[in-house]
Each structure stands twice: as structure tokens, then as C-alpha cells.
């Protein structure tokens, strides 16, 4: 090592570096920063003498003449990695799940065969990527019980390679084909379902068997939503109903029928959580209760409309070292479902989803209670879980067999649709997507067409019939009126109470005044349901506040009119029978012109 350049014109008495340099020059021997490289095959006596002084060699230690190549075995001991190489074991702790340029670990080398002892150990903390660290550790082990340094270094390199392989295996995602492999037995089971002409009735029945009774259209729509994740234009659903109405149970029951590797379910989110999910392409995203901050609300809109998440981040340029802004874009193609009790949800998010309501009627409550009473029946005990497990296995296999197809909808030019609300622009587009999703689910009941350029399947009248029934009966009836189903049921019961009271008091129905308590006692509904329903009916002017109703004052209400709620006018949407006739006219139109 040369003298310090900065101080070569000065003489500092007692300077340690100067003293070492002068001593090295007198001996004409270079002072090395690192130990000389050790050949893995053997270590000479001269090298041993240069690296370890004779005083440091433990008693009884004998250096072998050569080093044999050994395999390092691997095992786990709780949080530690344990490697064994011959009579030496290495216990390593503190291994990070992700490492690139450094890997500092705590390592213990032990030799249980050391002569005259019950076992010898050597501890240190080193960076496995640093050659100096590996060399120093090898010398420390040599000083402890005389293990050959070159062999210890060789072991450390093998350990590093093993840890790198383990890291890479954890980072590399299994191919989708490997994850979704379907056995021949499962394939036969799946085809038995997919080729069934009553596929959608089977879906509703299977969900009933899993515990969700009633609401056939909601069950079918939710299943279609989850299955549409494989398409480029999936659909999403928002469920709005009061607490304990079965929203979460409906979602969880459908989720059980989907392949686990294609479901992303979260119950709560931080503001940036969605940006860091590994893979959000063609997944079924379950977001739980629709109670999120503004940042997440915006991200949900971006996912559903733009099919990507983008964020501006600051990064350091590797070449210049300057900080710069960069846009990170993450592709997102998901079918999603959210649920909530607050009907005052963000309208921008609601307009991007099918908004549905669970059945809050007394009849549905009776169906649920009948099903619950069968929980401990002898028939349920005899059947066990075998039937339900078979249903789950069959649907998951069927989902894995479904393939993304090009879909042609020849009904689209013949459609008409409501135009009363601005959101009908998006609902019309989603109706077309709904027809395509039904066609996609029924792909094994169709013949693929190849016109020489593209392969596709056609939507048929059965696809239209299923989609029409769900759209008109389960979705648009409430969407156009914008009044929740629970409030509609409450209105009819209030009318019934007012009619009886008017007859008894010899008044007009609109003259009957009632309080929340009277409504609650007559309907049997909870205070929360009555309060929320009355507030919605007052906002939509179906009820009038006669007096009071302010904070800390009892409110009195009366009906604005004794009329049933008008149903939404959906006559412009062709029924399946009307669509059949329109298709016949379309096919015969060119012939008539000729």
C-alpha cells in the first residue's frame, strides 16, 4: 500500500498508516486489502500460514490435504434456515424475503464431531454477497476448530445460491395453465354442468343448496358477474340493502364457486393498497362494504371505466442520480362487487355498476328461517358435506374450462332502451355486456363459427331471454325509480295502515296522520329501517311531513296520495317474443326488397 498521497509532503510522527507503509517497504512485501483467493480444490500450507498465524490454530486441528466437493442439504427450523455440509451445520437467521445486492444474515456454524468436546459453534453477522465477509467468517471458523477455510467459503457460496433460488421461486408466479389444470374426472364433471340446457336454473339451485335461499335473479346475476372476469368487458354489481339482509352471504356463497386463484377478496383498504396488488387482470374483486375514502373511490372508478390504475411517482435516475417523475400504469380487468347499507353512495361509482337490492320482504325472512331450521335435521346430518363439496368442485372446474371467446350479438341493432335518466347511457351498454356474458357462460352449448378471419360464437334467443329477465325484473325496475326496494315495501305498508285508519276514523286516506312509532308497531320493522325508509319517502315526496319531525321533536306524516307506486315504463325494451319476431323480419327483409 503506498503512502498517503495527500500527506506525502508532511511527516506525522506516530502515524499508523505511515508506519505500516514503511515497514512493508522494508520487507519488500505488499500489504493486501483482502486475503488472496483460495482455490476451492485445495489449500496449501503457505496459504494457511499467511492467513492464520500458528498461535491461532486450535489444538488438535489438522488441515486436510484436499477439499472434496460436498452437497449442502437444506431444512427449516422455525424462522431459521439450516444447511448441513458434512460434519458442519449452518443455522442462518434474518433472511429477507426480497434481496438483490446485499444479504446480511446472522449465521452460526457448528461442528458436533470436534474431538474432546460436546460441540463447537462460531457466531457472526455477515453479508453473504461480500467476499471479505465470507473470507473473514471462514477464518473465524478455522480459528475455532480448524475447519478448512476454502471449504467453508465454498459452503457459503452454495448457501447463497440456494437462498437466491428460494427467492426466485417465491417471486415467479406459477403459470396460469399450471394453476388451472383440470383433471379428466373434473373435466367430465364440469362438462355435465356447462352442457346442461337448464344451466342457470342449476346455478340458482346449487346456491340454494349451499345455503342462500330465494332471490333467484340476484343469484344468477352475481354468478354472471363473477364469471365475466374472463372477458375484456366484465360487469360489476353493487348491493344496497339494510343490515342483516344477506348481502355478504350472497357474495360469499358465489365466491365459494369460483377458483380461489382468480378471486381477490379484501375487507378493508388503505389508500394505495390497490396499486400494489400483484395481478388484477381477469380477477373477481370483492371489496366488501362500500365504505371507502375519496382516494379509493376514485381508484374504483378508474378500474371500472379505464381498466387501469395510474399514479405519478418520484424515482431516482440511475445514470444521473436526479429525481424525476414517472407515470406507473397497472392494467386492471376485474369484475367487482361491493355492498353497503347506505343508499347515498357515490353516484359516479353506482352508475358504473348494476345496482341491486336484496329481498327484504317477510316472505324472504320466512324462507331463510325455514332453511335455518334444517341446519340440525337428520337429513342434513345424513347428507353431510359430500353434496356441497361436489357442487363447489364442479363449479370451480367449470369456471376453469371457460375460455374467452369473441361474441357476436345480432340482437343489438333491434334493441330500444329507456332514455329518462342520464345513467341509462351506461345501463344500455351494460345490458349488451350482460347478454354477452350469458352467451359466454353457455359457450359449450353453441357451435363456434369460423368465417375465414375470426372465430366467434353467436348470442341466441335463450341468451337474450335470460339477460332480459334479469335486467328488467331485478335491475331496471328499481334503478329507474331510484327508490330502494325496502322503501317501496314500507310505502305499501304505510298505505295499508292509512286505509284502515281512514275507514275507522271516517277520514280521507291522505288526511290520516301517523308517527314513526305507529308505523314501526304496525309493520314490525326496526327503528332504523323505518327512519331511513321515511326519510327516503319524504325526499321523493311520497310522504308529507304534517308537522314536527325536527331534532328532538316528534314527527307526524301523511301520504301525498293514495296511489300505488307506478312501475317503471320498460315497454320499449323488446320482450323475448317480440325479439323473435323482429329477428324473423330482419331475415326476410332482404328477400322482400329483391
Coordinates of C-alpha atoms in Angstrom, one line a residue:
X1 CA 0.0 0.0 0.0
X2 CA 1.5 3.4 -1.0
X3 CA 1.9 6.3 1.4
X4 CA -1.0 8.7 1.7
X5 CA -0.8 11.0 -1.3
X6 CA -2.4 13.9 0.4
X7 CA 0.2 13.9 3.2
X8 CA 3.3 12.8 1.3
X9 CA 5.0 16.3 1.9
X10 CA 4.4 16.1 5.6
X11 CA 5.7 13.8 8.3
X12 CA 3.3 12.9 11.1
X13 CA 5.2 11.2 13.9
X14 CA 3.5 8.1 15.1
X15 CA 1.1 7.9 12.1
X16 CA -0.1 4.3 12.0
X17 CA -0.6 4.2 8.2
X18 CA 3.0 5.6 7.6
X19 CA 4.5 3.1 10.0
X20 CA 2.7 0.2 8.2
X21 CA 3.8 1.5 4.8
X22 CA 7.4 2.0 5.8
X23 CA 7.5 -1.5 7.4
X24 CA 6.1 -3.0 4.2
X25 CA 8.6 -1.3 2.0
X26 CA 11.5 -2.5 4.2
X27 CA 10.2 -6.1 3.9
X28 CA 9.5 -5.5 0.2
X29 CA 6.2 -7.2 0.8
X30 CA 2.9 -5.7 -0.4
X31 CA 0.2 -5.1 2.2
X32 CA -3.0 -6.5 0.8
X33 CA -6.5 -5.2 1.4
X34 CA -8.0 -8.6 1.1
X35 CA -6.9 -12.2 1.6
X36 CA -5.6 -14.0 -1.5
X37 CA -8.2 -16.0 -3.4
X38 CA -8.4 -19.6 -2.2
X39 CA -8.7 -22.4 -4.7
X40 CA -11.8 -24.5 -4.0
X41 CA -9.9 -27.7 -4.8
X42 CA -7.1 -27.4 -2.2
X43 CA -5.4 -25.1 0.3
X44 CA -1.6 -25.1 0.6
X45 CA 0.4 -24.9 3.8
X46 CA 1.8 -21.5 2.7
X47 CA -1.7 -20.0 2.3
X48 CA -2.7 -21.4 5.7
X49 CA 0.4 -19.8 7.3
X50 CA -0.3 -16.5 5.5
X51 CA -4.0 -16.3 6.6
X52 CA -3.8 -17.7 10.1
X53 CA -0.9 -17.5 12.5
X54 CA 0.3 -20.7 14.1
X55 CA -0.6 -19.3 17.6
X56 CA -4.3 -19.1 16.4
X57 CA -4.6 -22.7 15.3
X58 CA -6.6 -24.7 17.8
X59 CA -5.0 -27.7 19.4
X60 CA -5.6 -30.9 17.6
X61 CA -6.7 -29.2 14.3
X62 CA -5.4 -30.9 11.2
X63 CA -5.7 -29.3 7.8
X64 CA -6.7 -31.9 5.1
X65 CA -4.6 -32.2 2.0
X66 CA -7.6 -31.5 -0.3
X67 CA -11.2 -30.5 -0.3
X68 CA -13.9 -32.7 -1.7
X69 CA -17.0 -31.2 -3.3
X70 CA -19.9 -31.7 -0.9
X71 CA -23.7 -31.2 -1.3
X72 CA -25.3 -28.9 1.1
X73 CA -28.7 -30.2 2.5
X74 CA -31.4 -27.7 3.5
X75 CA -34.2 -27.7 6.1
X76 CA -36.2 -25.2 8.1
X77 CA -36.2 -24.8 11.8
X78 CA -38.9 -22.2 12.6
X79 CA -37.6 -18.9 11.4
X80 CA -34.2 -20.2 10.6
X81 CA -32.7 -21.9 7.5
X82 CA -30.5 -24.8 8.4
X83 CA -27.8 -26.1 6.0
X84 CA -25.6 -29.2 6.5
X85 CA -22.4 -29.9 4.8
X86 CA -20.6 -33.0 6.0
X87 CA -20.0 -32.6 9.8
X88 CA -20.7 -28.8 9.7
X89 CA -24.1 -27.3 10.1
X90 CA -25.0 -23.7 9.4
X91 CA -28.0 -22.0 11.0
X92 CA -28.9 -18.8 9.3
X93 CA -31.4 -16.2 10.6
X94 CA -32.6 -12.8 9.3
X95 CA -33.0 -13.8 5.7
X96 CA -35.2 -11.1 4.0
X97 CA -37.9 -12.3 1.6
X98 CA -36.6 -10.0 -1.0
X99 CA -32.9 -9.1 -1.5
X100 CA -30.9 -8.0 -4.6
X101 CA -27.4 -6.6 -3.9
X102 CA -26.9 -7.5 -0.3
X103 CA -27.9 -10.2 2.2
X104 CA -26.8 -9.6 5.7
X105 CA -27.6 -12.6 7.9
X106 CA -26.8 -13.9 11.4
X107 CA -25.0 -17.2 11.0
X108 CA -23.9 -19.9 13.4
X109 CA -21.5 -22.6 12.2
X110 CA -21.4 -25.7 14.4
X111 CA -19.3 -28.9 14.5
X112 CA -20.7 -31.7 16.7
X113 CA -17.7 -34.0 16.0
X114 CA -14.9 -31.9 17.3
X115 CA -12.6 -34.1 19.3
X116 CA -12.9 -33.9 23.1
X117 CA -15.9 -31.5 23.2
X118 CA -19.6 -31.8 23.1
X119 CA -19.8 -29.5 20.2
X120 CA -18.2 -26.2 19.0
X121 CA -20.0 -23.2 17.5
X122 CA -19.0 -20.0 15.9
X123 CA -21.3 -17.0 15.5
X124 CA -21.1 -14.0 13.3
X125 CA -23.1 -11.5 11.2
X126 CA -22.0 -11.2 7.6
X127 CA -23.2 -10.1 4.2
X128 CA -23.2 -13.3 2.1
X129 CA -22.6 -11.2 -1.1
X130 CA -19.4 -9.7 0.3
X131 CA -16.2 -11.7 -0.4
X132 CA -14.5 -10.1 2.5
X133 CA -17.3 -11.2 4.8
X134 CA -17.2 -14.8 3.6
X135 CA -13.4 -14.9 4.0
X136 CA -13.4 -13.5 7.5
X137 CA -16.1 -15.9 8.5
X138 CA -14.1 -18.9 7.1
X139 CA -11.0 -17.7 9.1
X140 CA -13.1 -17.4 12.2
X141 CA -14.4 -21.0 11.9
X142 CA -10.8 -22.2 11.2
X143 CA -9.6 -20.5 14.4
X144 CA -12.5 -22.1 16.3
X145 CA -12.0 -25.7 15.4
X146 CA -9.7 -25.9 12.4
X147 CA -12.2 -26.3 9.5
X148 CA -10.6 -25.6 6.2
X149 CA -11.4 -22.0 5.2
X150 CA -11.7 -22.8 1.5
X151 CA -14.3 -25.5 2.3
X152 CA -16.3 -23.1 4.5
X153 CA -16.2 -20.4 1.7
X154 CA -17.5 -23.0 -0.7
X155 CA -20.3 -23.9 1.6
X156 CA -21.3 -20.2 2.0
X157 CA -21.5 -19.8 -1.8
X158 CA -23.7 -22.9 -2.1
X159 CA -25.9 -21.5 0.7
X160 CA -26.2 -18.1 -1.1
X161 CA -27.1 -19.9 -4.4
X162 CA -29.8 -21.9 -2.5
X163 CA -31.3 -18.7 -0.9
X164 CA -31.3 -17.0 -4.3
X165 CA -33.1 -19.9 -5.8
X166 CA -35.7 -19.9 -3.0
X167 CA -36.2 -16.1 -3.5
X168 CA -36.7 -16.5 -7.3
X169 CA -39.2 -19.4 -6.8
X170 CA -41.2 -17.2 -4.5
X171 CA -41.2 -14.2 -6.9
X172 CA -42.0 -16.2 -10.0
X173 CA -45.8 -16.7 -10.2
X174 CA -46.9 -20.1 -11.3
X175 CA -48.2 -20.2 -14.9
X176 CA -52.0 -19.8 -15.2
X177 CA -52.1 -23.1 -17.1
X178 CA -50.5 -24.9 -14.2
X179 CA -52.7 -23.3 -11.6
X180 CA -55.9 -24.0 -13.6
X181 CA -55.1 -27.6 -14.7
X182 CA -58.3 -29.7 -14.7
X183 CA -58.1 -33.5 -14.2
X184 CA -60.1 -35.7 -16.5
X185 CA -62.6 -36.5 -13.8
X186 CA -63.2 -32.8 -13.0
X187 CA -63.5 -32.1 -16.8
X188 CA -66.3 -34.6 -17.1
X189 CA -68.0 -33.2 -14.1
X190 CA -67.7 -29.6 -15.4
X191 CA -69.0 -30.5 -18.9
X192 CA -72.0 -32.1 -17.3
X193 CA -72.9 -28.7 -15.9
X194 CA -71.8 -26.5 -18.8
X195 CA -73.7 -28.5 -21.4
X196 CA -76.9 -28.6 -19.4
X197 CA -79.7 -26.7 -21.1
X198 CA -81.0 -25.6 -17.7
X199 CA -77.6 -24.2 -16.7
X200 CA -79.0 -21.1 -15.0
X201 CA -81.6 -23.0 -13.1
X202 CA -78.8 -25.3 -11.9
X203 CA -76.8 -22.3 -10.7
X204 CA -79.7 -21.0 -8.6
X205 CA -80.4 -24.5 -7.2
X206 CA -76.8 -25.0 -6.3
X207 CA -76.6 -21.7 -4.5
X208 CA -79.7 -22.7 -2.6
X209 CA -78.0 -26.0 -1.6
X210 CA -75.1 -24.0 -0.3
X211 CA -77.5 -22.1 2.0
X212 CA -78.7 -19.0 0.1
X213 CA -82.4 -19.4 -0.4
X214 CA -84.7 -17.3 -2.7
X215 CA -83.7 -14.4 -4.9
X216 CA -83.0 -16.5 -8.0
X217 CA -82.4 -13.5 -10.2
X218 CA -79.9 -11.9 -7.8
X219 CA -78.1 -15.2 -7.5
X220 CA -77.9 -15.6 -11.3
X221 CA -76.7 -12.0 -11.8
X222 CA -74.0 -12.4 -9.1
X223 CA -72.8 -15.6 -10.7
X224 CA -72.7 -14.0 -14.1
X225 CA -70.7 -11.1 -12.7
X226 CA -68.1 -13.4 -11.1
X227 CA -67.8 -15.4 -14.4
X228 CA -67.4 -12.3 -16.6
X229 CA -64.0 -11.7 -15.1
X230 CA -62.5 -13.6 -18.0
X231 CA -63.9 -11.2 -20.6
X232 CA -62.5 -7.9 -21.7
X233 CA -65.7 -6.1 -20.7
X234 CA -66.7 -7.6 -17.3
X235 CA -69.7 -6.4 -15.3
X236 CA -69.8 -5.2 -11.7
X237 CA -72.5 -5.2 -9.1
X238 CA -73.3 -3.1 -6.1
X239 CA -75.7 -4.5 -3.5
X240 CA -77.6 -1.9 -1.3
X241 CA -79.8 -3.1 1.5
X242 CA -80.2 -2.8 5.2
X243 CA -78.1 -4.7 7.7
X244 CA -78.7 -8.5 8.1
X245 CA -80.5 -8.7 4.8
X246 CA -78.0 -11.3 3.4
X247 CA -75.7 -9.1 1.2
X248 CA -72.4 -10.5 2.4
X249 CA -73.7 -14.1 2.5
X250 CA -74.8 -13.8 -1.2
X251 CA -71.3 -12.6 -2.2
X252 CA -69.5 -15.2 -0.1
X253 CA -71.7 -18.1 -1.4
X254 CA -70.9 -17.2 -5.1
X255 CA -67.3 -16.6 -4.2
X256 CA -67.0 -20.2 -3.0
X257 CA -67.8 -21.5 -6.5
X258 CA -65.0 -19.5 -8.1
X259 CA -61.4 -20.8 -8.4
X260 CA -59.5 -19.4 -5.4
X261 CA -56.6 -18.2 -7.6
X262 CA -58.9 -16.0 -9.6
X263 CA -60.6 -14.2 -6.6
X264 CA -59.2 -11.2 -4.8
X265 CA -61.2 -10.5 -1.6
X266 CA -60.5 -7.6 0.7
X267 CA -62.4 -6.3 3.7
X268 CA -60.6 -3.0 4.1
X269 CA -58.2 -1.0 2.1
X270 CA -55.5 1.6 2.6
X271 CA -55.4 4.5 0.1
X272 CA -52.7 2.9 -2.0
X273 CA -53.4 -0.8 -1.5
X274 CA -55.0 -1.4 -4.9
X275 CA -51.8 0.0 -6.6
X276 CA -49.7 -2.7 -5.1
X277 CA -51.8 -5.8 -5.7
X278 CA -49.6 -8.1 -7.8
X279 CA -52.1 -9.1 -10.5
X280 CA -55.5 -7.5 -11.2
X281 CA -56.2 -8.9 -14.7
X282 CA -59.2 -11.1 -15.2
X283 CA -60.0 -11.4 -11.4
X284 CA -63.1 -11.4 -9.4
X285 CA -62.6 -8.5 -7.0
X286 CA -64.7 -8.5 -3.8
X287 CA -64.4 -5.2 -2.0
X288 CA -66.8 -5.8 0.9
X289 CA -68.7 -2.9 2.4
X290 CA -68.7 0.2 0.1
X291 CA -67.3 2.5 2.7
X292 CA -64.1 3.9 1.4
X293 CA -62.2 7.2 1.3
X294 CA -62.2 9.6 -1.7
X295 CA -58.9 8.2 -3.0
X296 CA -60.2 4.6 -3.1
X297 CA -63.5 5.8 -4.6
X298 CA -61.6 7.4 -7.5
X299 CA -59.4 4.3 -8.0
X300 CA -62.6 2.1 -8.2
X301 CA -63.9 4.4 -11.0
X302 CA -60.6 4.3 -12.8
X303 CA -60.6 0.5 -12.7
X304 CA -64.2 0.0 -13.9
X305 CA -64.1 2.6 -16.7
X306 CA -60.4 3.0 -17.7
X307 CA -59.4 -0.6 -17.0
X308 CA -56.1 0.6 -15.4
X309 CA -54.7 2.3 -12.4
X310 CA -52.2 5.0 -12.9
X311 CA -50.1 7.0 -10.4
X312 CA -47.3 9.6 -10.6
X313 CA -44.3 8.6 -8.6
X314 CA -40.9 10.2 -8.0
X315 CA -37.9 8.0 -8.8
X316 CA -34.1 8.4 -8.9
X317 CA -32.5 8.2 -12.3
X318 CA -29.8 5.5 -12.1
X319 CA -27.4 7.3 -14.5
X320 CA -27.7 11.0 -13.5
X321 CA -28.8 10.5 -9.9
X322 CA -31.5 13.2 -10.3
X323 CA -35.1 12.7 -9.1
X324 CA -37.7 12.6 -11.8
X325 CA -41.4 11.9 -12.1
X326 CA -42.7 8.8 -13.8
X327 CA -46.2 7.5 -14.5
X328 CA -46.8 4.0 -13.4
X329 CA -49.7 2.2 -15.1
X330 CA -51.2 -1.0 -13.9
X331 CA -53.7 -2.9 -16.2
X332 CA -56.9 -3.8 -14.4
X333 CA -59.6 -6.0 -15.8
X334 CA -61.9 -7.1 -13.0
X335 CA -65.5 -8.0 -12.3
X336 CA -66.2 -6.4 -8.9
X337 CA -68.8 -6.5 -6.2
X338 CA -69.5 -4.1 -3.4
X339 CA -72.2 -4.0 -0.8
X340 CA -73.5 -1.4 1.7
X341 CA -76.3 -0.2 3.8
X342 CA -76.1 3.5 2.9
X343 CA -78.1 4.2 -0.2
X344 CA -76.5 7.6 -0.5
X345 CA -73.4 6.1 -2.2
X346 CA -71.2 7.9 -4.6
X347 CA -73.4 8.2 -7.8
X348 CA -70.3 8.1 -10.0
X349 CA -69.5 4.7 -8.7
X350 CA -73.1 3.5 -8.6
X351 CA -73.6 4.4 -12.3
X352 CA -70.7 2.1 -13.3
X353 CA -72.4 -1.0 -11.6
X354 CA -75.6 -2.9 -11.7
X355 CA -77.3 -1.7 -8.5
X356 CA -79.5 -4.4 -6.9
X357 CA -81.3 -4.8 -3.6
X358 CA -81.8 -8.0 -1.6
X359 CA -85.3 -9.2 -0.8
X360 CA -86.3 -7.5 2.5
X361 CA -89.9 -9.0 2.4
X362 CA -91.4 -11.1 5.2
X363 CA -91.7 -14.0 2.8
X364 CA -88.0 -14.0 2.2
X365 CA -87.4 -13.9 6.0
X366 CA -89.7 -16.9 6.4
X367 CA -87.7 -18.8 3.7
X368 CA -84.5 -18.0 5.4
X369 CA -85.8 -19.2 8.8
X370 CA -87.1 -22.5 7.3
X371 CA -83.7 -23.1 5.8
X372 CA -82.0 -22.3 9.1
X373 CA -84.3 -24.8 10.9
X374 CA -82.9 -27.6 8.7
X375 CA -79.4 -27.0 10.0
X376 CA -79.6 -29.7 12.6
X377 CA -82.1 -32.0 10.8
X378 CA -81.4 -35.8 10.3
X379 CA -81.5 -35.3 6.5
X380 CA -78.7 -32.7 6.8
X381 CA -76.7 -34.9 9.0
X382 CA -77.0 -37.9 6.6
X383 CA -76.1 -35.9 3.6
X384 CA -73.0 -34.4 5.3
X385 CA -70.8 -32.1 3.2
X386 CA -70.3 -34.5 0.3
X387 CA -73.0 -33.0 -1.9
X388 CA -71.9 -29.4 -1.2
X389 CA -68.3 -30.2 -1.8
X390 CA -69.2 -31.8 -5.1
X391 CA -71.1 -28.7 -6.1
X392 CA -68.1 -26.5 -5.3
X393 CA -65.7 -28.8 -7.1
X394 CA -68.0 -28.9 -10.2
X395 CA -68.4 -25.2 -10.5
X396 CA -64.7 -24.5 -10.0
X397 CA -63.8 -27.0 -12.7
X398 CA -66.4 -25.5 -15.0
X399 CA -65.0 -22.0 -14.4
X400 CA -61.5 -23.2 -15.4
X401 CA -62.9 -24.7 -18.6
X402 CA -64.5 -21.5 -19.7
X403 CA -62.4 -19.7 -22.4
X404 CA -62.6 -16.2 -23.6
X405 CA -64.4 -16.1 -26.9
X406 CA -65.3 -13.4 -29.5
X407 CA -69.0 -12.9 -29.2
X408 CA -71.4 -11.5 -31.9
X409 CA -74.8 -10.1 -30.7
X410 CA -77.2 -9.8 -33.6
X411 CA -80.0 -8.5 -31.4
X412 CA -78.2 -5.2 -30.6
X413 CA -79.4 -3.3 -33.7
X414 CA -83.0 -4.2 -32.8
X415 CA -82.9 -3.0 -29.2
X416 CA -84.6 0.0 -27.7
X417 CA -84.0 1.3 -24.2
X418 CA -85.2 3.9 -21.7
X419 CA -83.7 7.4 -22.0
X420 CA -85.3 9.1 -19.0
X421 CA -82.1 9.1 -16.8
X422 CA -78.5 10.0 -17.7
X423 CA -77.3 6.7 -16.2
X424 CA -79.3 4.9 -18.9
X425 CA -76.4 5.5 -21.3
X426 CA -74.3 3.2 -19.2
X427 CA -77.1 0.8 -18.3
X428 CA -77.8 0.3 -22.0
X429 CA -74.1 -0.6 -22.6
X430 CA -74.2 -2.9 -19.6
X431 CA -77.3 -4.7 -20.9
X432 CA -75.4 -5.5 -24.0
X433 CA -72.5 -6.8 -21.8
X434 CA -75.0 -8.8 -19.8
X435 CA -76.2 -10.6 -22.9
X436 CA -72.7 -11.3 -24.0
X437 CA -71.8 -12.7 -20.5
X438 CA -74.8 -15.1 -20.6
X439 CA -73.6 -16.2 -24.1
X440 CA -70.1 -16.7 -22.7
X441 CA -71.3 -18.9 -19.9
X442 CA -73.3 -21.0 -22.4
X443 CA -70.4 -21.4 -24.8
X444 CA -70.4 -25.2 -24.5
X445 CA -74.0 -25.3 -25.8
X446 CA -73.0 -23.4 -29.0
X447 CA -71.1 -24.1 -32.2
X448 CA -68.1 -21.9 -32.8
X449 CA -68.3 -20.1 -36.2
X450 CA -65.2 -19.5 -38.3
X451 CA -65.7 -17.2 -41.3
X452 CA -62.1 -17.4 -42.5
X453 CA -60.9 -14.5 -40.5
X454 CA -62.1 -14.8 -36.9
X455 CA -63.7 -17.4 -34.7
X456 CA -66.7 -16.4 -32.7
X457 CA -70.0 -17.6 -31.1
X458 CA -73.4 -16.0 -31.6
X459 CA -75.9 -14.9 -29.0
X460 CA -79.1 -16.8 -29.3
X461 CA -82.7 -16.1 -28.2
X462 CA -82.1 -18.1 -24.9
X463 CA -79.2 -15.7 -24.0
X464 CA -81.5 -12.8 -24.6
X465 CA -84.3 -14.3 -22.6
X466 CA -82.1 -14.8 -19.6
X467 CA -80.5 -11.4 -19.8
X468 CA -83.9 -9.7 -20.4
X469 CA -85.4 -11.3 -17.3
X470 CA -82.6 -10.3 -15.1
X471 CA -82.3 -6.7 -16.5
X472 CA -86.0 -5.9 -16.4
X473 CA -87.1 -7.6 -13.3
X474 CA -84.1 -7.4 -11.0
X475 CA -82.3 -4.2 -12.1
X476 CA -84.2 -1.6 -14.0
X477 CA -87.4 -1.7 -12.1
X478 CA -85.6 -0.2 -9.1
X479 CA -82.9 1.7 -11.0
X480 CA -85.3 3.9 -13.0
X481 CA -87.5 4.7 -10.0
X482 CA -84.3 5.3 -7.9
X483 CA -86.2 4.3 -4.8
X484 CA -84.8 1.3 -2.8
X485 CA -86.8 -1.8 -2.6
X486 CA -87.1 -1.6 1.2
X487 CA -88.6 1.9 0.9
X488 CA -91.1 0.7 -1.7
X489 CA -92.3 -2.1 0.7
X490 CA -92.5 0.3 3.5
X491 CA -94.7 2.7 1.4
X492 CA -97.2 -0.1 0.6
X493 CA -97.5 -1.0 4.3
X494 CA -98.0 2.7 5.2
X495 CA -100.8 2.9 2.6
X496 CA -102.4 -0.2 4.1
X497 CA -102.2 1.3 7.6
X498 CA -103.6 4.7 6.4
X499 CA -106.5 3.0 4.6
X500 CA -107.5 1.0 7.7
X501 CA -107.2 4.1 9.9
X502 CA -109.2 6.3 7.5
X503 CA -112.0 3.8 7.4
X504 CA -112.1 3.7 11.2
X505 CA -111.8 7.5 11.7
X506 CA -114.1 8.3 8.7
X507 CA -111.3 10.4 7.0
X508 CA -109.7 10.5 3.7
X509 CA -106.6 8.4 3.4
X510 CA -104.4 11.4 2.8
X511 CA -105.8 13.0 6.0
X512 CA -104.6 10.2 8.3
X513 CA -101.6 11.4 10.3
X514 CA -99.1 8.9 11.8
X515 CA -95.9 8.8 13.8
X516 CA -92.8 6.7 13.3
X517 CA -93.9 4.7 16.4
X518 CA -97.2 3.8 14.9
X519 CA -95.6 2.8 11.6
X520 CA -93.0 0.8 13.5
X521 CA -95.6 -1.1 15.6
X522 CA -97.8 -1.8 12.6
X523 CA -95.1 -3.0 10.2
X524 CA -92.9 -4.8 12.8
X525 CA -89.8 -3.2 11.3
X526 CA -86.8 -1.9 13.2
X527 CA -86.5 1.8 14.1
X528 CA -83.5 2.1 11.8
X529 CA -85.4 0.7 8.8
X530 CA -88.5 2.8 9.5
X531 CA -86.4 6.0 10.0
X532 CA -84.4 5.5 6.8
X533 CA -87.4 4.5 4.8
X534 CA -89.5 7.5 5.9
X535 CA -86.6 9.9 5.1
X536 CA -86.4 8.4 1.6
X537 CA -90.1 8.6 1.0
X538 CA -90.2 12.2 2.2
X539 CA -87.3 13.1 -0.1
X540 CA -89.2 11.5 -3.1
X541 CA -92.4 13.3 -1.9
X542 CA -94.5 10.1 -1.4
X543 CA -94.9 11.2 2.3
X544 CA -95.5 14.7 3.6
X545 CA -94.3 16.0 7.0
X546 CA -97.5 17.3 8.5
X547 CA -95.7 18.8 11.5
X548 CA -92.7 18.3 13.7
X549 CA -90.1 15.9 12.5
X550 CA -87.2 18.1 13.5
X551 CA -84.5 17.2 16.0
X552 CA -85.9 16.3 19.4
X553 CA -89.5 16.7 18.2
X554 CA -91.9 14.0 17.2
X555 CA -92.8 14.0 13.5
X556 CA -96.2 13.4 12.0
X557 CA -96.5 12.2 8.5
X558 CA -99.3 11.6 5.9
X559 CA -99.5 10.2 2.4
X560 CA -99.2 12.6 -0.5
X561 CA -101.7 10.5 -2.4
X562 CA -103.5 7.1 -2.1
X563 CA -101.9 5.6 -5.1
X564 CA -99.6 2.6 -5.7
X565 CA -96.1 3.4 -6.8
X566 CA -96.1 3.5 -10.6
X567 CA -94.0 0.8 -12.1
X568 CA -91.1 1.8 -14.4
X569 CA -92.1 2.0 -18.1
X570 CA -89.9 -0.6 -19.8
X571 CA -92.2 -1.4 -22.7
X572 CA -89.7 0.0 -25.2
X573 CA -87.3 -2.9 -24.5
X574 CA -88.4 -5.8 -26.7
X575 CA -89.5 -8.9 -24.9
X576 CA -88.1 -12.3 -26.0
X577 CA -91.2 -13.0 -28.0
X578 CA -91.0 -9.6 -29.7
X579 CA -87.3 -10.0 -30.4
X580 CA -88.1 -13.4 -32.1
X581 CA -90.5 -11.6 -34.4
X582 CA -88.0 -8.8 -35.1
X583 CA -85.3 -11.3 -36.0
X584 CA -87.7 -13.0 -38.4
X585 CA -88.5 -9.7 -40.1
X586 CA -84.8 -8.9 -40.3
X587 CA -84.1 -12.2 -42.1
X588 CA -86.9 -11.8 -44.5
X589 CA -86.3 -8.1 -45.2
X590 CA -83.6 -8.5 -47.9
X591 CA -85.8 -11.1 -49.8
X592 CA -88.8 -8.7 -49.8
X593 CA -86.6 -5.9 -51.2
X594 CA -85.4 -8.2 -54.0

